[in-house]
Every structure is written in structure tokens, then in C-alpha cells.
């Protein structure tokens, strides 16, 4: 276990503006390797490889990298090969990158795929502060692991988060605190590497990021040893047979700024080509909602020659593919754009592209084609040197594959008898609830049961049935089975619904619980204007954090906002009719203000409204629904709406849907437990855990009720858990004919 630091500074110098590295420093196990090439020098750019001694990350290793790209400079950060994450018996492996990109500068972070070994545990994060006129391309590429050894998504946990901070963007709610970017993200130009170890150098900005892309693939302890269970739990088996039919690689690319415009257009074209291979697409490549924002799409600023060159590279890449590859892209609608079209035009173009593939080389080929426009600025295209053939080679015969390794027999050191137990939440029962959870669960009186039934009633007019959670795109792309070829769809639909239920619970449960606790804490403080203002500030902070998480996933963000606005309207009317105690409660006043929030916005409808999860938690608290019941009710509503979409898409029948709905409880429980475990971990790390009981345990609800800081930190590790479904959902706006809004 080692803590390594690295710092790199790129500056433009001379009349030509050529970029040079003015600082390169590192401490083991981190290392920086400048890569000087003639083509890069001619382009006026610099390349630098990030690595670690030994070519991988051991359990407990921590790598901190700070980068600063000066005005007009161009810096490409890459790796020499894939980053291997070795298995661990306890400590978590961490790697973090903090970068500041100045005006007119370009940062490209394009590492090779992560290769997480079985039972590995990794947390990685990238935070980029983008000054006006700056540009960034940040790639997060994840592989399934050592597939030939029988390890397919078999790691214990992988959490990856990318944050984008736009310096100079307007504050997004009354509680936002302006902070100096370099002080908040860590000054990469510091002369003392040890200073980077100070917590103040790596704390997150007091100002919330405009965009957050997060994924967390975490598995219960009792299934951490299964070689390929992760492929089923996280939806990588969707549309394919078990084994070779699974998706084995996924990538998320955050693109921002004018110097990334050609890459945004390349991903637009790649998404169109990807969808057009199986379905009919719309004529326009950008969603209707984006056109209302008053900002030109990337392709509208490219010349015909540039657009033709980008299209030729993308077409050549798709012609060389061997496996099933899907590309989705969302043009991020950032929360500060609610100031109106003028603010939208002045802000940076930001897009998030997602790619999944059943063969790792195919994913690399698509990334290389879509990032090829950077060649003129970098001297070489990212990932271009990783391709050595005109097309992806055919896979070896099935019987020629390497047999799975028996780790308990080969390595007694790591065998089950000698490995200490992994610290996890108590194992779940068959119905998803632990014995302790059943004992601690509060009983609901008749009135509370009635209110809970109304809250999850499908007749509640929130518009949930207008959204398919990506199922419509999945069907049109033939990943639920091809009915024209007689393929059976039941297994594929069940796998997709289970992955969707787990991912939704993993992402939203912490927000429901924190919003619920915020309302209860405000009610306990009494009713006055100051308390209401504090509650609104905290609740708006939570809603903004969720908005940042969904900013790069436009269909999901639209669905959440539309349903949140509708639920706020329903909740206000409901509480008004619930008697004096409900009508005068802090929750009622909060929902009244939340209902009025969309009307006060002058932005496009895609930005209007508040999010469903935060409204749901506040309403459940105002209705005196216990926090555990509120979290499970929200998970139930999400799973039910997705299953209803499957029925209307003629994928399952109503009777079969009853069986499926019963089976989805276990998947949703996994997501809830993972979210609770992440919240507990974050609270403990922040030193906010309450005093434990006599048996050494403490309740999450007690920690959330005791501290505003705990409620805000609890959502820090909220993330989606189904990369394939997120990619397919992003394709929804490209479909020519659509039954659902999203």
C-alpha cells in the first residue's frame, strides 16, 4: 500500500504558441513519462503518459495526479498500456486526477482500458475545471477483466466519477458558494509534492460541478467470487447469450469546449450509424430539446469538408467492426443555462458519449475514429497506435479458449480459507431484506399504509407511463430478441428489467433518503421563515447534485424533471387537503415552492422542473412515511413503470408481468443495499457517523437526521450501475418512430 503523487504543467511559449512541459514531478508508485514525438512537436502539443511502477495498482495504492494546462496550451495524458487493478483482501485502490484548463487550452485524457481483476476494489475520479474558452476530452474506458481466465465483470467494486466544473458559470441556487478554482481543486503548479496530500488540496469545490458522470458496479459479498455474475447483474448480458455474447468493454467520453467540436460531431455521426444498423433514424442528429436552447450544434460549425472527413473515418471504423457495438450521445443541458438562451450561447458546448462493445478491439476502433479529428491538434490521434489491422480479427474457436482458472487451487494465499471476510452489509434474505432490517422496520398504522398505497398508486398523475427507461430503444435495436427471426425475448427482457431496477435504486435511493431526512430535520426545528429558507437551500442543493448526475443523460434527465414537476404539483394539492398538520408542515411549504420553481424558469422545458427522487423523498416525509419504506416505494415505482412499458411494447404479457414484477424485488434490493453501503462508507470517512449502539451498529437514518453535512455527503457515491442500458437509452432521441417520450 503506497501513496503516490504526480504533477504536470503544460504552458504555451514563444510566438508560435508551442506547448512545452514546464513541470513534471512524481513520487512512487506514480510516474509521469513525457512522450516526445516529431508529429506532436509539429502540432505544438505535448504528450505525457501516466503510470505506476509495476504496471498496475495494488490493493490500498493511492495515486493522485494534478495537471494544469496554461492558456493556449495543448496536453494529452495517456497510458502506456491498460491499467491492471489487482485483487485485494481489504484496502480499496484509489486513483484521482485533478486538472485546470485555462482559456484557449485543450486537455485530452485518453487512458487505455482498466482491467479489474476478480475481487479487486477500485475508486477513481477525474475533476476538470474548465475556464471560459477551454476545452477538454476525458475518456473513461472499462474492460470486463481477464476474460480468457473466466473473469467477466468479476471485481468486487468499481466506482468511477468524472466531474466538469465550468469556471465563471452563474451560481445555480442560493446556497452556492463561489470559490477559487485552483484552491478548490488543488494547485497543480505547487512546488511541493507532499502538499498535494493535504485534504484541502483535493476537496471538491464548494461550488457544485455542472456535470457529473458516475458509474458504480458493486456486488454483494456473497456473490463476489462468481466469475461472470457481474455480466448479469449490471446488464452486460442484454441482447446476447451468456459468455461470449456479453458486452466486455464500455467507455464514457466527456467532451467540452470549442476545440472538441469536431469530436462531438464524430460521435453524433457514430451514434447515427450505430442506430441505423438496426433501426430507422430521424433526419436530424440533435434532439429537439437542444434546438430550443439557442446554441448551435457542433456539426453546424463545421465546414462541409471537415464533416465529410469525420464521416469517412466513422464509416471506415464501422465497416471494420466484427461485434455488436452501440454508441449513444447526449448533449448536456447544464443547470446554469436556466438563466436563458443568452447564457446557453455563452457557455461551453458539453456532450457525453457512451460506447459499449462485445469485443474490446471494436470499442478501441470506434474511439479512435471519433477522436481522430484531434490528430491535427495533437500530432496523432488517441488510440490510433493501438490498432494494427484494417479490421478486427475473428475470435478463436470456442474450444480453443483458455479454461477458467481455479484460484482456490492455484493460490492458497488467496484461497477462501485464508482470505479474511470482506466488510460488507449483512447478506440479504431471499426477498432482499436482512434479518436486522426486518427487526428494525417500523410498523405502519392504517393511515400511513393508506398514504403509502396512494404514493405508489399507478393512478397518481405523474406521467411515469410516458417513459420507457430505455426499453423502447432496446427493443428497436433488437436487443430484447428479434421477433422476426423467432428469437425468444423473455430472458432478455427479464435481464434488462432487473438491471434497470438495480441501477435506478443504486442511483436514486440516497437522494430519496437524504431529502426525506432534510424535511424531518426541518420539521423538528419548528416553523419559521429561517427554517424554511435553510430547508429550501439544502433541498435545492440535493436536487442540483442529482441534476449534475443526470446532465449528461438527456432522456433520463427529461423524464426525471417532468415526473418531478408533476409529483410536486400532486403533492402540494395532497398536503393541502390533508388537514392543518400537513397543510402547515415544512414539507408542504417546500413542495409549494418546488411546484412554483418551473413557472419561474424562462428556459426550455427540458430544464424546467425539479427531479422526481428529491420530490418523492420530501413528499414521503411530509406524509409521515418512514424513510426505509420511502426508499423501497421509489424503487418499486421505477420498476413498475419500466415493466408497464414492456407490456405496451408487446414484449411481455400482463400475466407474465406479474411473475417478473415479483422477481424484480431482489434486483431492487441489491441496488438499495449498495446505495446504503456507499452512503455509510462516505459518512464514516467524513467522520459523521453517530454514536453506535451497544452492539456496535448505527442506523443510516439516524446519521442523516443528525447532520446536514451527512445528508449531503451520503449522495456523493450515488451512481448508475447499468452502462449498456444508459448507452441504449441515449439513442432514444435518434429513433424515427417513438411510442414513449424517453
XYZ file of C-alpha atoms in Angstrom:
742
model
C 0.000 0.000 0.000
C 1.589 3.239 -1.193
C 0.520 6.827 -1.807
C 1.964 8.308 -4.981
C 1.764 11.861 -6.299
C 2.367 13.397 -9.690
C 2.181 16.945 -11.039
C 2.387 18.164 -14.620
C 2.142 21.693 -16.012
C 1.904 22.485 -19.740
C 2.435 26.046 -20.950
C 2.365 27.756 -24.329
C 5.522 29.673 -25.132
C 7.065 31.600 -27.992
C 5.390 33.480 -30.829
C 4.088 30.211 -32.311
C 2.384 29.205 -29.082
C 4.160 25.850 -28.984
C 3.360 23.855 -25.837
C 6.133 22.743 -23.511
C 6.119 20.900 -20.208
C 7.293 23.373 -17.581
C 6.873 20.963 -14.708
C 6.933 17.159 -14.452
C 7.270 15.661 -10.972
C 6.204 12.388 -9.421
C 6.702 10.181 -6.404
C 6.474 6.386 -6.406
C 4.347 4.485 -7.165
C 3.029 7.192 -9.509
C 5.104 8.131 -12.520
C 4.906 10.536 -15.451
C 6.656 9.766 -18.712
C 6.858 12.594 -21.300
C 6.430 11.183 -24.810
C 8.266 13.366 -27.312
C 7.449 12.768 -30.983
C 8.135 14.782 -34.101
C 4.453 14.910 -35.065
C 3.456 16.253 -31.657
C 6.121 18.941 -31.820
C 4.952 19.977 -35.279
C 1.389 20.255 -33.961
C 2.581 22.297 -30.988
C 1.318 19.767 -28.443
C 2.830 17.611 -25.712
C 2.012 14.064 -24.648
C 2.604 12.562 -21.222
C 1.907 9.014 -20.032
C 0.551 8.371 -16.539
C 1.541 5.101 -14.979
C 2.701 3.288 -11.907
C 5.731 1.191 -11.182
C 4.831 -2.419 -11.829
C 2.223 -1.621 -14.466
C -0.734 -1.992 -12.150
C -2.424 -0.894 -8.959
C -2.205 -2.984 -5.799
C -4.792 -3.092 -3.078
C -4.526 0.051 -0.970
C -2.495 2.028 -3.532
C -3.496 5.687 -3.891
C -2.435 7.718 -6.929
C -3.016 11.495 -7.015
C -2.267 13.410 -10.214
C -2.565 17.180 -10.623
C -2.417 18.867 -14.026
C -2.541 22.451 -15.217
C -2.886 23.378 -18.882
C -1.936 27.016 -19.399
C -3.673 29.429 -21.737
C -3.439 28.255 -25.347
C -1.539 25.054 -24.462
C -2.368 21.507 -25.582
C -1.745 18.499 -23.337
C -2.585 14.833 -23.938
C -2.489 12.480 -20.950
C -2.462 8.800 -21.788
C -1.132 5.475 -20.514
C 1.409 3.094 -21.973
C -0.939 0.126 -21.684
C -4.063 -0.984 -19.882
C -4.151 -0.307 -16.164
C -4.409 -3.539 -14.225
C -6.198 -3.424 -10.875
C -5.062 -6.339 -8.743
C -7.363 -8.085 -6.319
C -7.330 -7.026 -2.717
C -8.238 -8.601 0.591
C -9.250 -5.334 2.220
C -7.977 -1.853 1.344
C -9.508 -0.003 -1.579
C -7.359 1.085 -4.520
C -7.780 4.755 -5.453
C -6.619 6.986 -8.267
C -7.554 10.632 -8.761
C -6.849 13.269 -11.368
C -7.477 17.000 -10.828
C -6.923 19.330 -13.762
C -7.321 23.018 -14.508
C -7.703 24.009 -18.178
C -7.158 27.680 -18.943
C -8.628 29.845 -21.680
C -7.995 28.502 -25.187
C -6.262 25.373 -23.861
C -7.053 21.724 -24.611
C -6.710 18.744 -22.280
C -7.166 15.227 -23.658
C -7.244 12.422 -21.112
C -7.357 9.159 -23.059
C -6.109 6.227 -20.967
C -6.192 2.615 -22.068
C -8.969 0.460 -20.609
C -8.981 -0.550 -16.986
C -8.551 -4.282 -16.425
C -10.009 -5.002 -12.979
C -9.066 -8.441 -11.681
C -11.510 -10.643 -9.826
C -12.151 -9.400 -6.272
C -10.489 -6.055 -6.959
C -11.839 -2.844 -5.411
C -11.221 0.472 -7.178
C -12.321 4.070 -6.752
C -11.255 6.553 -9.414
C -12.256 10.130 -10.039
C -11.420 12.892 -12.510
C -12.257 16.550 -11.847
C -11.672 19.120 -14.578
C -12.072 22.856 -14.033
C -12.688 24.473 -17.411
C -12.131 28.185 -17.771
C -14.057 30.105 -20.487
C -12.741 29.107 -23.902
C -11.027 25.993 -22.554
C -11.666 22.532 -23.966
C -11.415 19.013 -22.593
C -11.898 15.446 -23.795
C -11.989 12.929 -20.942
C -12.301 9.202 -21.659
C -13.272 6.627 -19.037
C -12.771 3.150 -20.511
C -13.500 -0.034 -18.551
C -12.891 -3.627 -19.566
C -14.550 -6.753 -18.218
C -11.292 -8.063 -16.746
C -9.293 -11.131 -17.716
C -11.987 -12.664 -19.880
C -9.870 -15.580 -21.082
C -9.350 -16.561 -17.448
C -13.076 -16.732 -16.847
C -13.246 -13.348 -15.115
C -16.066 -11.335 -16.645
C -17.067 -8.287 -14.587
C -15.998 -10.306 -11.539
C -14.488 -7.489 -9.471
C -15.802 -6.656 -6.035
C -16.425 -2.965 -6.693
C -15.574 -0.350 -9.284
C -16.611 3.270 -8.777
C -15.664 5.838 -11.395
C -16.654 9.505 -11.412
C -15.887 12.370 -13.803
C -16.690 15.946 -12.768
C -16.765 19.007 -15.005
C -16.580 22.429 -13.374
C -17.221 25.451 -15.599
C -15.404 28.426 -14.134
C -17.464 31.574 -14.383
C -20.838 29.842 -14.737
C -23.639 31.505 -12.748
C -24.483 30.139 -9.320
C -27.323 27.634 -9.539
C -29.014 28.075 -6.205
C -28.928 30.480 -3.299
C -26.554 28.331 -1.264
C -23.854 28.042 -3.919
C -20.564 29.437 -2.723
C -18.106 30.858 -5.215
C -14.585 29.503 -4.680
C -11.308 29.932 -6.443
C -10.825 27.050 -8.836
C -7.161 26.427 -8.147
C -7.662 26.419 -4.401
C -10.662 24.103 -4.651
C -9.151 21.513 -6.992
C -5.558 21.727 -5.839
C -2.968 23.976 -7.456
C -1.129 21.762 -9.923
C 1.735 24.277 -10.027
C 2.744 23.762 -6.412
C 6.428 23.079 -5.931
C 5.911 20.648 -3.059
C 4.515 17.244 -3.983
C 3.729 16.491 -0.355
C 1.349 19.455 -0.330
C -0.897 17.527 -2.676
C -1.520 15.034 0.117
C -3.283 17.645 2.210
C -7.069 17.159 2.222
C -7.585 20.822 1.334
C -5.765 20.249 -1.951
C -8.187 17.556 -3.046
C -11.505 18.651 -1.589
C -14.278 19.250 -4.034
C -15.189 22.761 -4.959
C -17.691 24.495 -2.715
C -19.388 25.186 -5.995
C -21.143 22.108 -7.358
C -19.919 20.677 -10.669
C -22.042 21.400 -13.724
C -21.788 17.805 -14.895
C -21.012 14.519 -13.179
C -20.663 11.181 -14.932
C -20.611 8.360 -12.402
C -20.789 4.611 -12.583
C -20.575 2.173 -9.690
C -20.506 -1.572 -10.225
C -20.548 -3.028 -6.711
C -21.605 -6.512 -5.769
C -22.788 -8.162 -2.539
C -20.105 -10.081 -0.662
C -21.831 -13.427 -1.070
C -21.528 -13.163 -4.860
C -18.087 -11.568 -5.114
C -16.460 -14.872 -6.077
C -18.686 -15.714 -9.042
C -16.719 -15.386 -12.249
C -19.335 -13.846 -14.515
C -22.260 -12.884 -12.291
C -21.487 -9.216 -12.844
C -22.402 -9.586 -16.513
C -25.931 -10.474 -15.469
C -26.306 -8.042 -12.571
C -25.113 -4.973 -14.475
C -26.907 -5.707 -17.750
C -23.881 -6.686 -19.839
C -25.685 -9.855 -20.951
C -28.525 -7.866 -22.531
C -29.132 -8.960 -26.099
C -26.570 -11.759 -26.064
C -26.008 -15.249 -24.859
C -24.129 -15.891 -21.670
C -20.371 -15.974 -22.147
C -19.106 -14.695 -25.471
C -22.366 -12.850 -26.109
C -21.817 -10.410 -23.233
C -20.525 -6.884 -23.651
C -16.914 -6.878 -22.481
C -16.000 -3.196 -22.690
C -17.660 0.157 -22.113
C -16.477 3.738 -22.362
C -17.798 7.156 -21.425
C -16.385 10.258 -23.112
C -16.992 13.772 -21.764
C -16.379 16.425 -24.435
C -16.452 20.144 -23.724
C -15.340 23.352 -25.405
C -14.768 24.661 -28.925
C -11.665 22.554 -29.630
C -13.718 19.378 -29.055
C -16.448 20.348 -31.568
C -15.258 18.011 -34.326
C -15.144 15.090 -31.909
C -18.698 15.847 -30.796
C -19.774 15.754 -34.434
C -17.910 12.462 -34.915
C -19.755 10.876 -32.013
C -23.028 12.280 -33.373
C -22.365 10.516 -36.656
C -21.230 7.340 -34.899
C -24.449 7.252 -32.869
C -26.487 7.647 -36.052
C -24.548 4.873 -37.793
C -24.928 2.643 -34.746
C -28.699 3.067 -34.587
C -29.147 2.916 -38.377
C -27.652 -0.583 -38.466
C -30.800 -1.936 -36.790
C -33.494 0.764 -36.794
C -34.714 3.771 -38.747
C -33.317 7.086 -37.534
C -34.532 10.665 -37.513
C -33.242 13.098 -40.105
C -31.671 15.448 -37.540
C -28.823 14.254 -35.339
C -29.571 16.538 -32.412
C -32.614 16.229 -30.146
C -35.445 18.685 -30.482
C -34.920 19.916 -26.949
C -31.390 21.060 -27.735
C -32.535 23.253 -30.607
C -34.688 25.202 -28.184
C -31.663 26.229 -26.162
C -30.404 28.727 -28.702
C -26.985 27.099 -29.086
C -25.692 25.695 -32.356
C -24.850 22.037 -32.609
C -21.242 21.028 -33.191
C -21.888 19.912 -36.757
C -23.381 23.289 -37.691
C -19.997 24.954 -37.107
C -18.013 22.507 -39.255
C -17.303 23.040 -42.917
C -18.554 20.525 -45.466
C -15.024 19.195 -45.965
C -14.497 18.713 -42.231
C -17.822 16.997 -41.866
C -17.084 14.698 -44.813
C -13.689 13.758 -43.371
C -15.214 12.967 -39.993
C -17.964 10.902 -41.612
C -15.465 8.934 -43.717
C -13.433 7.989 -40.623
C -16.544 6.858 -38.763
C -17.828 4.848 -41.747
C -14.466 3.115 -42.124
C -14.458 2.167 -38.456
C -17.944 0.681 -38.572
C -17.098 -1.263 -41.725
C -14.210 -2.917 -39.872
C -16.201 -3.990 -36.806
C -16.711 -7.649 -36.001
C -19.003 -7.469 -32.994
C -22.079 -5.661 -31.768
C -21.191 -2.038 -30.943
C -23.592 0.641 -29.734
C -22.925 4.361 -29.461
C -25.121 6.915 -27.716
C -24.581 10.618 -27.185
C -26.355 13.245 -25.122
C -25.793 16.980 -25.419
C -25.674 18.081 -21.820
C -28.207 20.640 -20.665
C -26.439 22.297 -17.761
C -28.399 23.712 -14.884
C -26.945 27.224 -15.139
C -28.462 27.525 -18.620
C -31.775 28.189 -16.901
C -30.690 31.824 -16.981
C -31.921 31.828 -20.569
C -30.743 31.428 -24.180
C -28.046 34.090 -23.776
C -26.361 32.088 -21.021
C -26.703 28.923 -23.093
C -24.940 30.501 -26.051
C -22.149 31.826 -23.849
C -21.450 28.503 -22.117
C -19.235 25.709 -23.359
C -20.632 23.002 -25.601
C -20.721 19.849 -23.498
C -21.620 16.366 -24.667
C -21.344 12.897 -23.171
C -20.824 9.928 -25.494
C -21.177 6.303 -24.466
C -19.846 3.243 -26.280
C -20.307 -0.453 -25.471
C -18.908 -3.393 -27.421
C -18.798 -7.168 -27.269
C -15.147 -7.131 -28.407
C -12.627 -4.784 -26.795
C -10.807 -4.037 -30.053
C -14.045 -2.860 -31.652
C -14.530 -0.333 -28.865
C -10.978 0.921 -29.370
C -11.630 1.206 -33.107
C -14.724 3.368 -32.583
C -12.955 5.590 -30.058
C -10.001 6.048 -32.401
C -12.304 7.044 -35.276
C -14.350 9.513 -33.219
C -11.258 11.096 -31.665
C -9.335 11.190 -34.975
C -10.197 14.907 -35.502
C -7.797 15.638 -32.623
C -4.882 14.472 -34.775
C -4.338 17.966 -36.206
C -4.117 19.426 -32.699
C -2.144 16.620 -31.030
C 0.008 15.334 -33.867
C -1.553 11.884 -33.536
C -4.989 10.537 -32.814
C -5.685 8.929 -29.422
C -5.802 5.115 -29.639
C -4.666 5.153 -33.295
C -1.448 3.342 -32.385
C -3.449 0.592 -30.657
C -4.885 -0.630 -33.965
C -2.634 -2.779 -36.139
C -5.108 -4.215 -38.626
C -7.636 -2.909 -41.095
C -10.399 -4.879 -39.369
C -10.956 -6.702 -36.105
C -9.745 -10.299 -36.338
C -12.120 -13.175 -35.826
C -12.187 -14.758 -32.388
C -10.591 -18.182 -31.873
C -12.879 -21.214 -31.749
C -14.740 -21.715 -28.522
C -12.880 -24.933 -27.667
C -9.532 -23.163 -28.111
C -10.180 -20.673 -25.343
C -8.234 -20.847 -22.117
C -10.081 -22.723 -19.346
C -11.194 -20.724 -16.324
C -8.617 -20.681 -13.551
C -9.370 -22.237 -10.167
C -7.946 -19.593 -7.865
C -8.543 -21.549 -4.670
C -6.380 -24.407 -6.016
C -3.664 -22.286 -7.668
C -3.093 -19.738 -4.953
C -3.606 -20.924 -1.351
C -2.545 -17.471 -0.180
C -5.739 -16.024 -1.588
C -7.878 -19.114 -1.100
C -11.238 -18.956 0.660
C -9.833 -20.478 3.858
C -7.164 -17.788 4.312
C -8.961 -14.722 2.968
C -10.471 -12.572 5.746
C -14.115 -11.658 5.300
C -14.825 -8.540 3.275
C -16.538 -5.754 5.196
C -19.961 -5.550 3.601
C -23.540 -5.016 4.668
C -25.313 -8.072 6.115
C -26.286 -10.608 3.431
C -29.829 -10.241 2.175
C -32.575 -12.784 2.569
C -34.247 -14.224 -0.486
C -36.728 -11.362 -0.540
C -33.942 -8.788 -0.310
C -34.335 -7.837 3.388
C -31.842 -8.778 6.098
C -32.931 -10.163 9.443
C -31.777 -6.991 11.224
C -33.666 -4.895 8.711
C -36.863 -6.835 9.365
C -36.493 -6.431 13.120
C -35.830 -2.691 12.896
C -38.507 -1.904 10.319
C -41.212 0.297 11.865
C -44.790 -0.817 11.547
C -47.194 1.432 9.670
C -50.562 2.364 11.120
C -53.662 2.206 8.956
C -53.426 5.859 7.919
C -49.761 5.585 6.924
C -50.469 2.408 4.960
C -53.207 4.190 3.063
C -50.922 7.130 2.238
C -48.153 4.789 1.130
C -50.599 2.948 -1.116
C -51.642 6.236 -2.699
C -47.999 7.262 -3.138
C -47.170 4.184 -5.229
C -50.543 4.012 -6.979
C -50.217 3.803 -10.753
C -53.156 6.191 -10.996
C -51.172 9.029 -9.432
C -50.921 11.582 -12.290
C -47.146 11.956 -12.502
C -46.662 10.831 -16.105
C -44.456 7.838 -15.306
C -46.061 5.716 -18.012
C -44.864 8.106 -20.730
C -41.272 6.968 -20.252
C -39.715 3.617 -21.120
C -36.389 3.844 -19.189
C -34.597 2.931 -22.422
C -36.662 -0.180 -23.123
C -38.109 1.201 -26.361
C -34.639 1.849 -27.779
C -33.528 -1.579 -26.603
C -36.392 -3.221 -28.477
C -35.919 -1.261 -31.698
C -32.199 -2.099 -31.631
C -33.200 -5.779 -31.385
C -31.533 -6.381 -28.041
C -34.673 -7.818 -26.463
C -34.726 -10.538 -29.120
C -35.692 -10.390 -32.784
C -39.303 -11.472 -33.153
C -38.911 -11.585 -36.946
C -36.387 -14.398 -36.525
C -38.360 -16.235 -33.913
C -35.958 -15.406 -31.088
C -37.314 -15.772 -27.584
C -37.411 -12.453 -25.736
C -38.473 -13.418 -22.195
C -34.961 -13.914 -20.806
C -33.572 -10.780 -22.431
C -36.447 -8.629 -21.167
C -36.167 -10.046 -17.658
C -32.401 -9.376 -17.604
C -32.839 -5.833 -18.825
C -35.610 -5.040 -16.341
C -33.570 -6.454 -13.457
C -30.516 -4.400 -14.434
C -32.690 -1.277 -14.821
C -34.319 -1.778 -11.415
C -30.963 -2.270 -9.737
C -29.378 0.739 -11.439
C -32.305 3.030 -10.659
C -32.266 2.058 -6.996
C -28.488 2.443 -6.855
C -28.668 5.971 -8.280
C -31.734 7.426 -6.584
C -32.019 5.755 -3.157
C -29.546 8.080 -1.436
C -31.330 11.159 -2.796
C -34.717 9.896 -1.592
C -33.307 9.158 1.873
C -31.455 12.495 2.179
C -34.424 14.567 1.006
C -36.652 12.670 3.436
C -34.250 13.317 6.320
C -33.922 17.004 5.419
C -37.677 17.548 5.721
C -37.854 15.666 9.024
C -34.949 17.675 10.427
C -36.602 20.951 9.397
C -39.916 19.876 10.954
C -38.139 19.149 14.220
C -36.644 22.664 14.287
C -40.035 24.350 14.105
C -41.899 26.505 11.614
C -40.432 29.879 10.739
C -39.011 31.665 7.742
C -35.388 30.921 8.591
C -36.042 27.174 8.866
C -37.913 27.176 5.554
C -35.058 29.018 3.867
C -32.497 26.553 5.241
C -34.626 23.604 4.153
C -35.055 25.010 0.638
C -31.350 25.698 0.352
C -30.441 22.144 1.413
C -33.121 20.510 -0.710
C -32.130 22.611 -3.736
C -28.541 21.567 -3.140
C -29.564 17.893 -3.284
C -31.684 18.493 -6.377
C -28.784 20.256 -8.088
C -26.446 17.373 -7.275
C -28.897 14.976 -8.908
C -29.222 17.357 -11.839
C -25.450 17.239 -12.315
C -25.517 13.439 -12.306
C -28.227 13.372 -14.979
C -26.944 16.317 -17.045
C -25.077 14.043 -19.444
C -28.018 11.683 -19.886
C -30.644 13.832 -21.572
C -33.542 11.335 -21.880
C -33.235 10.289 -18.236
C -32.927 13.917 -17.115
C -36.048 14.917 -19.041
C -38.026 12.025 -17.592
C -36.903 12.842 -14.059
C -37.765 16.529 -14.373
C -41.159 16.008 -15.964
C -42.181 13.484 -13.328
C -40.711 15.580 -10.524
C -42.697 18.667 -11.553
C -45.882 16.611 -11.782
C -45.287 14.979 -8.398
C -44.617 18.369 -6.789
C -47.968 19.619 -8.108
C -49.777 16.495 -6.879
C -48.034 16.633 -3.512
C -48.965 20.258 -2.935
C -52.648 19.522 -3.560
C -52.499 16.337 -1.494
C -50.983 18.006 1.564
C -53.323 20.964 1.261
C -56.257 18.555 1.626
C -54.623 16.562 4.445
C -55.620 18.723 7.362
C -53.972 21.541 9.275
C -50.991 19.446 10.450
C -49.979 18.550 6.896
C -51.001 21.826 5.301
C -48.791 23.850 7.665
C -45.809 21.470 7.665
C -42.313 22.291 6.426
C -42.708 19.663 3.716
C -45.873 21.281 2.402
C -44.203 24.686 2.166
C -41.214 23.108 0.426
C -43.376 21.370 -2.176
C -45.331 24.553 -2.767
C -42.094 26.322 -3.588
C -40.864 23.388 -5.691
C -44.119 23.436 -7.656
C -43.628 27.133 -8.355
C -39.994 26.668 -9.431
C -40.729 25.574 -13.037
C -43.025 28.555 -13.591
C -40.242 30.900 -12.520
C -37.855 29.492 -15.116
C -37.606 31.077 -18.536
C -35.527 28.257 -20.020
C -36.640 25.464 -22.286
C -38.915 22.785 -20.908
C -36.008 20.348 -20.700
C -34.559 22.485 -17.918
C -37.822 23.262 -16.130
C -38.907 21.362 -13.076
C -37.305 19.539 -10.206
C -36.234 15.917 -10.049
C -38.545 13.079 -9.113
C -36.325 11.413 -6.485
C -35.836 14.522 -4.351
C -39.526 15.447 -4.580
C -40.513 11.864 -3.716
C -38.371 11.861 -0.585
C -39.741 15.224 0.588
C -43.340 14.196 -0.050
C -42.896 10.865 1.732
C -41.540 12.683 4.797
C -44.459 15.123 4.771
C -46.832 12.135 4.612
C -45.118 10.501 7.614
C -43.937 7.533 5.557
C -40.817 6.001 7.197
C -37.534 6.503 5.338
C -36.946 2.812 4.584
C -40.449 2.477 3.186
C -39.962 5.624 1.114
C -36.755 4.291 -0.492
C -38.394 0.966 -1.322
C -41.517 2.652 -2.620
C -39.473 4.760 -5.042
C -37.649 1.647 -6.267
C -40.997 -0.102 -6.740
C -42.421 2.779 -8.784
C -39.415 2.798 -11.094
C -39.534 -0.966 -11.677
C -43.300 -0.896 -12.208
C -43.134 1.884 -14.813
C -40.433 0.043 -16.769
C -42.437 -3.174 -16.678
C -45.537 -1.308 -17.840
C -43.537 -0.062 -20.810
C -42.558 -3.645 -21.613
C -46.220 -4.646 -21.666
C -47.197 -1.832 -24.022
C -44.249 -2.638 -26.274
C -45.657 -6.195 -26.531
C -42.540 -7.721 -25.008
C -44.339 -9.477 -22.159
C -47.938 -10.312 -21.399
C -49.848 -8.992 -18.378
C -49.805 -12.360 -16.583
C -46.109 -12.923 -17.174
C -45.516 -9.365 -15.970
C -46.800 -10.373 -12.526
C -44.082 -13.016 -12.281
C -41.451 -10.560 -13.473
C -42.528 -7.884 -11.014
C -42.164 -10.317 -8.129
C -38.661 -11.245 -9.265
C -37.552 -7.606 -9.598
C -37.675 -7.118 -5.832
C -34.326 -8.900 -5.385
C -32.627 -6.721 -8.020
C -34.010 -3.513 -6.499
C -32.930 -4.675 -3.035
C -29.387 -5.147 -4.318
C -29.385 -1.563 -5.563
C -30.774 -0.256 -2.268
C -28.189 -2.147 -0.223
C -25.358 -0.955 -2.465
C -26.551 2.648 -2.118
C -26.826 2.302 1.654
C -23.361 0.771 1.917
C -21.882 3.610 -0.162
C -23.631 6.225 1.990
C -22.355 4.578 5.175
C -18.828 4.453 3.813
C -18.924 8.148 2.862
C -20.317 9.171 6.258
C -17.685 7.166 8.142
C -14.872 8.636 6.033
C -16.167 12.136 6.759
C -16.257 11.434 10.498
C -20.017 11.986 10.673
C -21.129 8.583 11.935
C -23.374 8.763 15.023
C -22.545 7.122 18.318
C -23.081 3.377 17.853
C -25.495 1.336 19.904
C -24.447 -1.249 22.473
C -23.978 -3.865 19.762
C -21.664 -1.547 17.787
C -24.146 -0.759 14.999
C -25.750 2.500 13.926
C -28.660 3.352 11.697
C -28.197 5.338 8.496
C -31.434 7.206 9.163
C -30.012 8.444 12.490
C -26.891 9.780 10.796
C -28.932 11.556 8.124
C -31.287 13.071 10.683
C -28.427 14.388 12.819
C -26.406 16.368 10.294
C -26.922 18.354 7.104
C -23.332 17.517 6.165
C -24.125 13.797 6.426
C -27.155 14.203 4.169
C -25.067 15.926 1.511
C -22.112 13.544 1.734
C -24.406 10.493 1.602
C -25.193 11.140 -2.068
C -21.525 11.548 -3.001
C -21.255 7.945 -4.255
C -24.648 7.798 -5.951
C -24.182 6.388 -9.445
C -25.809 4.318 -12.133
C -24.985 0.631 -12.471
C -26.045 -0.331 -15.996
C -23.704 1.159 -18.651
C -25.256 -0.775 -21.544
C -28.771 0.427 -20.751
C -27.549 4.014 -20.355
C -25.958 3.803 -23.803
C -29.115 2.430 -25.397
C -31.346 4.956 -23.600
C -29.225 7.775 -25.036
C -30.181 6.520 -28.520
C -33.882 7.149 -27.916
C -33.906 10.627 -29.470
C -32.430 9.223 -32.692
C -35.286 6.797 -33.346
C -37.612 7.801 -36.176
C -40.783 6.411 -34.593
C -41.268 6.520 -30.843
C -44.135 5.498 -28.626
C -42.644 6.976 -25.429
C -41.220 10.405 -24.650
C -37.967 8.901 -23.386
